[in-house]
Short mmCIF file of C-alpha atoms and ligand atoms in Angstrom, two decimals:
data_model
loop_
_atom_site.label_atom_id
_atom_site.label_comp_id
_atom_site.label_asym_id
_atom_site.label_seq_id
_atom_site.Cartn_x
_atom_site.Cartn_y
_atom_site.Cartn_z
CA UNK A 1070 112.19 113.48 100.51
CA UNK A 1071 114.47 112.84 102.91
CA UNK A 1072 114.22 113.03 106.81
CA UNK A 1073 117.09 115.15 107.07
CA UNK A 1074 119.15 112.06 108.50
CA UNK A 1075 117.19 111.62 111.69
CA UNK A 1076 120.12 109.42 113.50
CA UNK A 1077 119.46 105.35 114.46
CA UNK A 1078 119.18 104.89 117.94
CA UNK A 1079 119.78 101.37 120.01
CA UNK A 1080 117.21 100.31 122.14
CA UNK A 1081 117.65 98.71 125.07
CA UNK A 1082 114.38 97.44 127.47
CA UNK A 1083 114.29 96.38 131.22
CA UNK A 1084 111.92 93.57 130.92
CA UNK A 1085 111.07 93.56 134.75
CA UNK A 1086 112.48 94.88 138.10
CA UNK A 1087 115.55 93.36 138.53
CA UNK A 1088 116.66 92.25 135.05
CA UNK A 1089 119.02 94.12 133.23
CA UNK A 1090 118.82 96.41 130.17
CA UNK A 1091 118.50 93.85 126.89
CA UNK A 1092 119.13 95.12 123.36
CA UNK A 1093 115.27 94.97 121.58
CA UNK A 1094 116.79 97.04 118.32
CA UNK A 1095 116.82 99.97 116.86
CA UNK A 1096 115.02 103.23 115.67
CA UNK A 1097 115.24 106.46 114.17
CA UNK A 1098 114.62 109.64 115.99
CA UNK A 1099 115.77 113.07 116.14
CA UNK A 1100 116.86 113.46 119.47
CA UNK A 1101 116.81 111.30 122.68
CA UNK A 1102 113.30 112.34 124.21
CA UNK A 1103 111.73 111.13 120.52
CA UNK A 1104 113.85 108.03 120.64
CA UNK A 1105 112.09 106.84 124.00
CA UNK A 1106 109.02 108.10 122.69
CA UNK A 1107 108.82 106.05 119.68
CA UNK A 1108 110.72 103.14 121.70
CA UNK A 1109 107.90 103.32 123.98
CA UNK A 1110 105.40 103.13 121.34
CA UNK A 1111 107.20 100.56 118.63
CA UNK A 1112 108.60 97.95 121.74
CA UNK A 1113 106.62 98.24 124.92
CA UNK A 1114 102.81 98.10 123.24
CA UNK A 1115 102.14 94.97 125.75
CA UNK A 1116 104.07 95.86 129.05
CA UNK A 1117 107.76 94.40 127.71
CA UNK A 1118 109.18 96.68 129.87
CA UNK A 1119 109.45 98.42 133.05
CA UNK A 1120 113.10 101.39 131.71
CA UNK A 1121 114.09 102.15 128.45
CA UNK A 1122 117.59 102.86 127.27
CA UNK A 1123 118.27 104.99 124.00
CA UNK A 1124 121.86 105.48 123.05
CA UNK A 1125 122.83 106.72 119.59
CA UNK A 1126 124.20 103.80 117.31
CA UNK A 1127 126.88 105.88 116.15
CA UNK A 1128 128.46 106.23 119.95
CA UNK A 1129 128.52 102.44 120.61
CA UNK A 1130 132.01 100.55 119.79
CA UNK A 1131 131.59 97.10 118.98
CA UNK A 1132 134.41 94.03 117.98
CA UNK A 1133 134.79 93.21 115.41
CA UNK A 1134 134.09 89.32 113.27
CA UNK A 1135 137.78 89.19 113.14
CA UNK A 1136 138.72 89.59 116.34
CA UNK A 1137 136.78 86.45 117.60
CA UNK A 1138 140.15 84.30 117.58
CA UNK A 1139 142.09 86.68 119.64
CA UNK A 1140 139.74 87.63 122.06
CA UNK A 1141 137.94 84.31 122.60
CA UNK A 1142 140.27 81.69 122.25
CA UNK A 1143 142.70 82.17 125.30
CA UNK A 1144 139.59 81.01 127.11
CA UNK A 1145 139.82 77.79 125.25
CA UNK A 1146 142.56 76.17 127.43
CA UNK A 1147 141.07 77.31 130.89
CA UNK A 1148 138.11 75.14 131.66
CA UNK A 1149 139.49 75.23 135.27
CA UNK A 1150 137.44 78.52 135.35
CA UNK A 1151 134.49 76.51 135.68
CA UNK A 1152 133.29 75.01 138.89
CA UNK A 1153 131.97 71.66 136.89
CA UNK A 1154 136.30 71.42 136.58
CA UNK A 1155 136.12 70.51 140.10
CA UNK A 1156 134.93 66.54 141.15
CA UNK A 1157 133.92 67.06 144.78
CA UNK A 1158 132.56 63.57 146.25
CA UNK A 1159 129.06 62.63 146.91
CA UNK A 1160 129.40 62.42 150.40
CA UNK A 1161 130.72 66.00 150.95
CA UNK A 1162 127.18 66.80 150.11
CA UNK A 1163 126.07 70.05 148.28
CA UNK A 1164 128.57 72.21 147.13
CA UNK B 1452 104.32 85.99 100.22
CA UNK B 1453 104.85 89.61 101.83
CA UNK B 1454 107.66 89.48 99.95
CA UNK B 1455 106.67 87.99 96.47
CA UNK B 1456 108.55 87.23 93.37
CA UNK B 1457 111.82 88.38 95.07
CA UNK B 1458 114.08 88.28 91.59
CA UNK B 1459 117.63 87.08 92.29
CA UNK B 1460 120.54 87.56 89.89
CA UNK B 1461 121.95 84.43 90.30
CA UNK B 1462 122.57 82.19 87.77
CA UNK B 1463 121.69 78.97 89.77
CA UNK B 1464 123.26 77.17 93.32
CA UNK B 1465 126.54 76.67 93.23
CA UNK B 1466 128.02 73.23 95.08
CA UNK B 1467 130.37 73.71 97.86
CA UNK B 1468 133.45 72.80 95.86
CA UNK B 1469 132.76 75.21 92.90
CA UNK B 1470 132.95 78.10 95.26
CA UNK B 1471 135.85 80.30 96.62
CA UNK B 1472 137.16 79.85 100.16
CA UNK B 1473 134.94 82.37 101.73
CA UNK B 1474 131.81 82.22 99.84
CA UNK B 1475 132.34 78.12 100.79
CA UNK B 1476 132.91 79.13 104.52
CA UNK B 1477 129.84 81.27 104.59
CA UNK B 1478 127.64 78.86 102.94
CA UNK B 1479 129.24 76.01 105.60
CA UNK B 1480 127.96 78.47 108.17
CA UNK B 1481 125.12 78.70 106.96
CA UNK B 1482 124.45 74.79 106.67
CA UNK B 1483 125.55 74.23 109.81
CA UNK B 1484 122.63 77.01 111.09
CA UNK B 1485 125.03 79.61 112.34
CA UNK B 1486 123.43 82.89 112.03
CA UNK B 1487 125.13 85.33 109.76
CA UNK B 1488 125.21 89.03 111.63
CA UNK B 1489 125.31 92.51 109.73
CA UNK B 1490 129.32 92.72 110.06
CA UNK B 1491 130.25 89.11 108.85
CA UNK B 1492 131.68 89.09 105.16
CA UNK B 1493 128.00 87.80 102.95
CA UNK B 1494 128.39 87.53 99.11
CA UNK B 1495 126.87 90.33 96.97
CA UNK B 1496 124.43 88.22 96.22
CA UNK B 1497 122.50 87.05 99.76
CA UNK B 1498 122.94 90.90 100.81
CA UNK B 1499 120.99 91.82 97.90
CA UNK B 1500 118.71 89.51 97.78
CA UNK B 1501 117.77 89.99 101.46
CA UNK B 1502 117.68 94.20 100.87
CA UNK B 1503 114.90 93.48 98.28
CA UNK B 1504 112.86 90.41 100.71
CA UNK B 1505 113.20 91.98 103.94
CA UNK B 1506 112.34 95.85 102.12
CA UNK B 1507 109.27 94.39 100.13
CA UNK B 1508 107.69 92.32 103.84
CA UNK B 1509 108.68 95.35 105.51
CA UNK B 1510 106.38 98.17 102.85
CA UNK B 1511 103.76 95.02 103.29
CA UNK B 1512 103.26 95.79 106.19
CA UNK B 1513 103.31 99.37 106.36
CA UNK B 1514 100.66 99.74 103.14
CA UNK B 1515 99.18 96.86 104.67
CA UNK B 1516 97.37 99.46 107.39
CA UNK B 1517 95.56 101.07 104.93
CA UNK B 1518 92.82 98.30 103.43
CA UNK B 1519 92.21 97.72 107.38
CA UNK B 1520 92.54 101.82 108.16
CA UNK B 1521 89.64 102.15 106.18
CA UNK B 1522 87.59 100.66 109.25
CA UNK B 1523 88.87 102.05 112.23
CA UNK B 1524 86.23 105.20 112.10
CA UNK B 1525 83.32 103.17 111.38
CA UNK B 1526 83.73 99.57 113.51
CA UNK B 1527 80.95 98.70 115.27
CA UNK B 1528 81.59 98.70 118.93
CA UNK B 1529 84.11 100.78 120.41
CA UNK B 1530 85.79 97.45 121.56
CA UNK B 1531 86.24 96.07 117.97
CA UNK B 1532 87.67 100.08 117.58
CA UNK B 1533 90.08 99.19 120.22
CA UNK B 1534 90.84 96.04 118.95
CA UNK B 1535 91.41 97.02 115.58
CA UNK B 1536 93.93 99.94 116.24
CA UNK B 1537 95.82 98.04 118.42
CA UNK B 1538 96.34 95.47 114.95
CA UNK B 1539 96.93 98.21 112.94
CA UNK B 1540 99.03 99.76 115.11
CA UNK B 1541 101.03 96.79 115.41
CA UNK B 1542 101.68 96.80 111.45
CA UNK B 1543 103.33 99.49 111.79
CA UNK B 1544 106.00 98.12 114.43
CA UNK B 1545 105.95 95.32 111.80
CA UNK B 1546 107.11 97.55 109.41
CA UNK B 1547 109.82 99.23 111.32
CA UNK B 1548 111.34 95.98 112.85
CA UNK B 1549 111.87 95.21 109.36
CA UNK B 1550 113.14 98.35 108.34
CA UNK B 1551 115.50 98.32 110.81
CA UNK B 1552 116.83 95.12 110.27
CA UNK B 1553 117.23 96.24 106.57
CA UNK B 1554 119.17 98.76 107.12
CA UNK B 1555 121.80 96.55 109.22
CA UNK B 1556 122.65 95.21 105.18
CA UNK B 1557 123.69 98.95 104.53
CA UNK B 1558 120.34 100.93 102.42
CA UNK B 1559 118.95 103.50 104.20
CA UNK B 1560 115.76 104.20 105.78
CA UNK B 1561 114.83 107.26 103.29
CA UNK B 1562 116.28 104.81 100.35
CA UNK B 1563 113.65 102.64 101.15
CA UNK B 1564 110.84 104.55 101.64
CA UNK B 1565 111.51 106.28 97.98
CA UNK B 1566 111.86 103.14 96.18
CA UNK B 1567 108.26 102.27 97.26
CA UNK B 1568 106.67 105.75 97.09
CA UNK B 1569 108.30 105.92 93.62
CA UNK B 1570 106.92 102.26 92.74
CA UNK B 1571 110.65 100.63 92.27
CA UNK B 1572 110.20 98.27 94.98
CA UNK B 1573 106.92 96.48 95.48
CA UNK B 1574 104.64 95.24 98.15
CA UNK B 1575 102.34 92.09 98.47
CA UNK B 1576 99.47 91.94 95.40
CA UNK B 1577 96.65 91.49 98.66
CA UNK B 1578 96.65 95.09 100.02
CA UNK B 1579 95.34 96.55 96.66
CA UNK B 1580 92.15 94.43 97.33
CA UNK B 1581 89.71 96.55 98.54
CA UNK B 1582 87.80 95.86 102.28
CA UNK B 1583 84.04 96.71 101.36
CA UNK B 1584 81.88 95.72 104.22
CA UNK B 1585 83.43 95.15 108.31
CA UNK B 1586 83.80 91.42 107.54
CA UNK B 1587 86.10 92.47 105.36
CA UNK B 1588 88.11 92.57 108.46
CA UNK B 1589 87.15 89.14 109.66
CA UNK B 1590 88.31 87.73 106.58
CA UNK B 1591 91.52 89.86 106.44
CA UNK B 1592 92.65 88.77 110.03
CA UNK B 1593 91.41 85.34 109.58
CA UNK B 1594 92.85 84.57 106.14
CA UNK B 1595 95.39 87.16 105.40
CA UNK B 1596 97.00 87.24 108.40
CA UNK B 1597 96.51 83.53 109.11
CA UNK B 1598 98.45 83.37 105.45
CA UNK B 1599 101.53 85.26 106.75
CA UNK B 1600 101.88 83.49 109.58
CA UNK B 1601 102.50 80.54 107.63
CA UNK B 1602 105.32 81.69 105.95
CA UNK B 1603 106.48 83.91 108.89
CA UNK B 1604 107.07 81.63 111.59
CA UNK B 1605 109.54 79.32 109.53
CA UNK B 1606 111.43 82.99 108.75
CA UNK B 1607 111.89 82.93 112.67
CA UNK B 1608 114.77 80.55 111.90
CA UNK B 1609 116.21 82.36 108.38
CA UNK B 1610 120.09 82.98 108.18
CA UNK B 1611 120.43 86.15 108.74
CA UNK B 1612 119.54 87.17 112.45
CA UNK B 1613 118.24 90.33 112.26
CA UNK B 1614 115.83 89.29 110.00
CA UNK B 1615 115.24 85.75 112.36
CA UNK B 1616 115.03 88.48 115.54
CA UNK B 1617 112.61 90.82 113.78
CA UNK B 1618 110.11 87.19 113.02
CA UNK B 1619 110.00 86.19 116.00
CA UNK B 1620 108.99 89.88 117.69
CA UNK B 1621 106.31 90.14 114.89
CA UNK B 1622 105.26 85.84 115.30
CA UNK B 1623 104.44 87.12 119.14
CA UNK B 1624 101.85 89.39 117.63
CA UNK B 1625 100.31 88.24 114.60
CA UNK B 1626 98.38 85.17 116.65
CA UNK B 1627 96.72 88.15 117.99
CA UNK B 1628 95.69 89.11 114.55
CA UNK B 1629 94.08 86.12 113.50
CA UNK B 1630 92.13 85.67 115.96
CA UNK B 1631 90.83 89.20 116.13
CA UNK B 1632 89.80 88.23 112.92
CA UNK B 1633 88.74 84.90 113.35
CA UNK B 1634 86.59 86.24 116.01
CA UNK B 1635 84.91 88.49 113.80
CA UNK B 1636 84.27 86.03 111.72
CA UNK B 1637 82.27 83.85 114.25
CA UNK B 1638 80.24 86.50 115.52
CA UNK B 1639 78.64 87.47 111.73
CA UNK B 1640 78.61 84.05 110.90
CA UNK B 1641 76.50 82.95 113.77
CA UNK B 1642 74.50 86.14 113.42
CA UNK B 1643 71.48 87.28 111.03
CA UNK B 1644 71.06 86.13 107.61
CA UNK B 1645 72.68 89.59 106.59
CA UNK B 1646 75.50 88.62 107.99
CA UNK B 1647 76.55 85.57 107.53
CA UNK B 1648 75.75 86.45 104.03
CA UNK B 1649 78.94 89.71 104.27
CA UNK B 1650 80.96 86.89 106.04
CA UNK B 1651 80.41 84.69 102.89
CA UNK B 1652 80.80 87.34 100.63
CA UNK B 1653 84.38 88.27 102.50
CA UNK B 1654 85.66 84.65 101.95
CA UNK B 1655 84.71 84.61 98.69
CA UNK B 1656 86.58 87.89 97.54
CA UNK B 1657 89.43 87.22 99.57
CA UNK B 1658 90.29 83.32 99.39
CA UNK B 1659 91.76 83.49 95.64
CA UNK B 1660 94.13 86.56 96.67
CA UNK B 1661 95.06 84.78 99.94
CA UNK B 1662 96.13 82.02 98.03
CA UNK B 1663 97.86 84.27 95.82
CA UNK B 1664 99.96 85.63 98.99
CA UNK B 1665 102.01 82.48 99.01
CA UNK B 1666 103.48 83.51 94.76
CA UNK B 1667 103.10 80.88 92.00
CA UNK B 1668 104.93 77.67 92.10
CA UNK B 1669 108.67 77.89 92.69
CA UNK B 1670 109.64 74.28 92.11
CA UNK B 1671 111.17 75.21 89.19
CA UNK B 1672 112.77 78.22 90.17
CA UNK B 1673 116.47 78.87 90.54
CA UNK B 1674 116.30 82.13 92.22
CA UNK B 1675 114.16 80.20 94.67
CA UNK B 1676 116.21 77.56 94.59
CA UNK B 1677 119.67 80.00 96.16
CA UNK B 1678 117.20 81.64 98.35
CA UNK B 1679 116.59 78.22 100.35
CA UNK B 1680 119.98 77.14 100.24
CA UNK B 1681 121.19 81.00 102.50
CA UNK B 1682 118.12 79.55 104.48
CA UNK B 1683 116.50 82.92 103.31
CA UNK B 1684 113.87 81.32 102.34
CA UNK B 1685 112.63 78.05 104.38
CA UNK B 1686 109.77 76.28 102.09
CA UNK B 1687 108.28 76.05 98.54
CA UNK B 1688 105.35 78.31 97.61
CA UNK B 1689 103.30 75.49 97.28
CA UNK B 1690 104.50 73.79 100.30
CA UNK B 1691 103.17 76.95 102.55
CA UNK B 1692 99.99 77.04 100.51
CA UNK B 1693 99.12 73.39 100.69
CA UNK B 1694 99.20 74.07 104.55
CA UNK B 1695 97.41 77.18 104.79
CA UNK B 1696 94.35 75.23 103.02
CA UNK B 1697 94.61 72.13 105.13
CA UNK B 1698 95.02 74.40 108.48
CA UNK B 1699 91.82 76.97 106.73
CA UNK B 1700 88.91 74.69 105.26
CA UNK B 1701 88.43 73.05 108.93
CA UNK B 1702 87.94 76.78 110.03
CA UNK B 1703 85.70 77.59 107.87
CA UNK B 1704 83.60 74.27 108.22
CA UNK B 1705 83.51 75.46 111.79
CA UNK B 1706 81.85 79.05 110.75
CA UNK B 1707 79.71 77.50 108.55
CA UNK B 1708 80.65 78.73 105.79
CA UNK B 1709 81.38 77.36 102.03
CA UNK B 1710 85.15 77.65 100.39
CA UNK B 1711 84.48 79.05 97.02
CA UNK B 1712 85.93 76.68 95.38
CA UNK B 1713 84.45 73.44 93.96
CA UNK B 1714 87.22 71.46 93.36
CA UNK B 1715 88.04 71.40 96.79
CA UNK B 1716 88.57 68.05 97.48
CA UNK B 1717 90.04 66.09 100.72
CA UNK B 1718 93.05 63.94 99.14
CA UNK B 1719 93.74 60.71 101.29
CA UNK B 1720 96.59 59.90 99.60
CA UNK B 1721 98.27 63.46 100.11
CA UNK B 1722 96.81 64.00 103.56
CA UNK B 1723 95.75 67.07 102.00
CA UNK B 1724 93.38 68.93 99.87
CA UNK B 1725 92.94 68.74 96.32
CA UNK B 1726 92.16 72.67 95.46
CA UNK B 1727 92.18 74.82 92.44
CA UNK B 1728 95.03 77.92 91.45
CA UNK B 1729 94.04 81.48 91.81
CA UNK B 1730 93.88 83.07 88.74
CA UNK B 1731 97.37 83.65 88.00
CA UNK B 1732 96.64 86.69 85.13
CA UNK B 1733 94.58 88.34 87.69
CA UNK B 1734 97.78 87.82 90.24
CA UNK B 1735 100.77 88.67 87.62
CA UNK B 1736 98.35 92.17 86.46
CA UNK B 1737 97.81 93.31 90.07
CA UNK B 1738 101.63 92.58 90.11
CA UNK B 1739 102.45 95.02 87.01
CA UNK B 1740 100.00 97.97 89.18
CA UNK B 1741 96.92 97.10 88.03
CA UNK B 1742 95.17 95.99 91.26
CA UNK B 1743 92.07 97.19 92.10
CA UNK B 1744 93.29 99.74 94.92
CA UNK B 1745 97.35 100.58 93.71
CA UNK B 1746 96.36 103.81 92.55
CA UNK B 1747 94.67 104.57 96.37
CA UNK B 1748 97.27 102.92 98.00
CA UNK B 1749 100.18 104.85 96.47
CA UNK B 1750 98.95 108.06 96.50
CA UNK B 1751 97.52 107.46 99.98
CA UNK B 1752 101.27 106.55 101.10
CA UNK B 1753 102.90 109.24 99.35
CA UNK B 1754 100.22 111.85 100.54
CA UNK B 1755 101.01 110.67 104.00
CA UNK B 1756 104.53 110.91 103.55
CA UNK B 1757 104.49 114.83 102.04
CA UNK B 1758 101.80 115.89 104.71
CA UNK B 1759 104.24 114.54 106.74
CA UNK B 1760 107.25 116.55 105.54
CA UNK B 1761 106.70 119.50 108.08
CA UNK B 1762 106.26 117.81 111.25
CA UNK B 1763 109.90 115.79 110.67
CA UNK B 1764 111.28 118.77 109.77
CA UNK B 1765 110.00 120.84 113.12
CA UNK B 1766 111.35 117.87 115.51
CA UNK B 1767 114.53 117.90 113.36
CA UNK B 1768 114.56 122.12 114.08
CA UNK B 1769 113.50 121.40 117.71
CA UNK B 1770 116.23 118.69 118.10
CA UNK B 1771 119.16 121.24 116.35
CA UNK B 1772 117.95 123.90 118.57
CA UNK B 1773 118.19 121.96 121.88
CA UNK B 1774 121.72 120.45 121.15
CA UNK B 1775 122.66 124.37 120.42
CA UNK B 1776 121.63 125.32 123.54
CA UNK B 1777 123.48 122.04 125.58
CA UNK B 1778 126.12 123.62 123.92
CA UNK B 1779 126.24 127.02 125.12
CA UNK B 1780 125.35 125.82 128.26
CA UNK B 1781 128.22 123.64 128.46
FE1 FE2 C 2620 102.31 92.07 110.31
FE1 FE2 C 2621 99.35 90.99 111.16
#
């Protein structure tokens, strides 16, 4: 029955020169070379993409839901990171 | 729909203040249209619930490839042969978006695919219709897939984003797939007498079990009822097939050809159509495996997936032996 555990790859697609690398989704595979083969096949049937990325799921660290407070919120207090912060007079001109 | 009669265990909706803290935050979440991701805390419930909807549209689509399968060798220009691989072939991305996001709720892949090969988990009642004649694919892009767009593109804005991410990939595609069929459709119905007669014959056999897609009424339902309120589900069964007869009857008028149904009736007071019920026996036996095709359709899956069993096992031998070697060599 079972595949054997064929690992779940992420998929990530250049949509065009220039652009980076987006996340599309995932897939199962058993090594890398299949994983771009079937991303090629199951994401790119109508030119999505010009490079494909395959990484293994189980090698990618993400945060955590938890963590949203202390790694987001110290940006609360410093909209002076933002160049809207700044009133600069009409007559300066573009800026 | 793809996914039909999607049994929750629920007992009914519970209001806002009846619930603990964090089933109340989630459900404030989700009123407020955040979208829940695979590592935020869900209730039992919703991750259940969404396991069986998103498995059952996901094995729709893959068993979905065979009624239209049966074509590819013998369509009648190689363009329509082109055409109609590139549709099927799309089904099958259908499928695996949805497997994927699936899995994201924590069941396996393999889990999956045994629960329908070993008839625990089900699939939509209109793939074990059988496709007789090539306008059988007319009427299957046209109405079937013109049906699932309906309730699809509301699912592009469902509560739980992989499942909202995986709609709107599939959305992109399926306007593709009614008009293949649509197209179909005008070319035999502006064709001979033979056939325009097959593209009658098509809407005839498959309007009843494209109304049938949507489920039976819901209004009632309290399963339903939870399912809209985690936005997993967006409209009423009736709602979606109300629309899909409005949007279809016009269509048809335009081919030429007759709804079979004669209490189809424009409603000015609705702003709809007055129309009859499938036949709900016919819907609730095809349900319990009794459809015309199951039998086919299961042992055609399951064949595929033991014919299948040597080829994953060589790339999973081919796969052990290369990391070996990147090993030695390292
Ligand atoms: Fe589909
Ligand atoms: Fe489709």
């Amino acid at each position: 029955m079972s595949t054997n555990d064929w690992p779940l790859w992420e998929i990530f697609i250049r949509g065009a020169h220039g652009l980076s690398h987006r996340h599309v989704g995932s897939l199962h595979a058993p090594d890398a070379e299949m994983a771009i083969k079937n991303a090629r096949d199951v994401y790119t049937r109508r030119k999505e993409g010009v490079s494909i990325w395959a990484i293994e799921s189980s090698a990618i660290a993400a945060s955590s839901p938890e963590d949203k407070g202390s790694l987001y919120d110290p940006a609360d207090d410093k909209v002076y990171r933002h160049p809207t912060f700044f009133d600069i007079p009409d007559e300066v001109g573009a800026m | 729909m793809y996914a039909q009669m999607v049994k929750s265990t629920g007992t009914g909706v519970k209001a806002l203040d009846e619930m603990e803290p964090q089933e109340r935050a989630f459900q404030e979440r989700i009123n407020a249209g955040d979208k829940i991701e695979p590592k935020d805390w869900m209730p039992a419930g919703y991750r259940k619930n969404l396991i069986r909807q998103i498995g059952q549209h996901a094995h729709s689509e893959i068993v979905g490839q065979l009624p239209e399968g049966n074509w590819i060798t013998r369509a009648p220009t190689l363009e329509r042969k082109a055409i109609l691989l590139a549709k099927v072939q799309d089904e099958a991305g259908h499928g695996l978006y949805l497997y994927c996001a699936a899995e994201t709720l924590g069941v396996t892949r393999d889990e999956l695919t045994e629960m329908l090969l070993d008839g625990r988990m089900k699939y939509s009642s209109i793939f074990n219709y059988p496709t007789l004649t090539w306008a059988d694919m007319g009427a299957v892009g046209w109405l079937v897939d013109g049906a699932a767009i309906m309730n699809q593109v509301p699912l592009q804005r469902t509560s739980y984003g992989p499942y909202a991410r995986a709609m709107v990939r599939i959305c992109k595609e399926e306007s593709f797939h009614q008009r293949q069929g649509f197209d179909i459709m005008m070319t035999m119905a502006k064709g001979t007498d033979a056939q325009k007669h097959m593209a009658q014959d098509a809407l005839n056999r498959f309007w009843g079990p494209s109304l049938m897609m949507f489920g039976p009424s819901d209004e009632n339902s309290v399963h339903s009822a939870q399912s809209m309120a985690w936005k997993i589900k967006m409209n009423s069964n009736d709602e979606l097939r109300q629309k899909f007869v409005d949007q279809t009857v016009s269509q048809a008028e335009y081919l030429g050809l007759t709804v079979p149904d004669e209490n189809l009736k424009w409603n000015e007071k609705k702003g709809g159509y007055d129309f009859s019920q499938p036949d709900w026996d016919e819907f609730f036996d095809v349900l319990r495996g009794n459809g015309p095709e199951t039998t086919e359709r299961m042992e055609a899956r399951n064949k595929a997936w033991d014919d299948g069993a040597w080829v994953r096992d060589g790339m999973m031998a081919h796969a052990a032996k290369k990391k070996a070697m990147k090993v030695a060599a390292e």
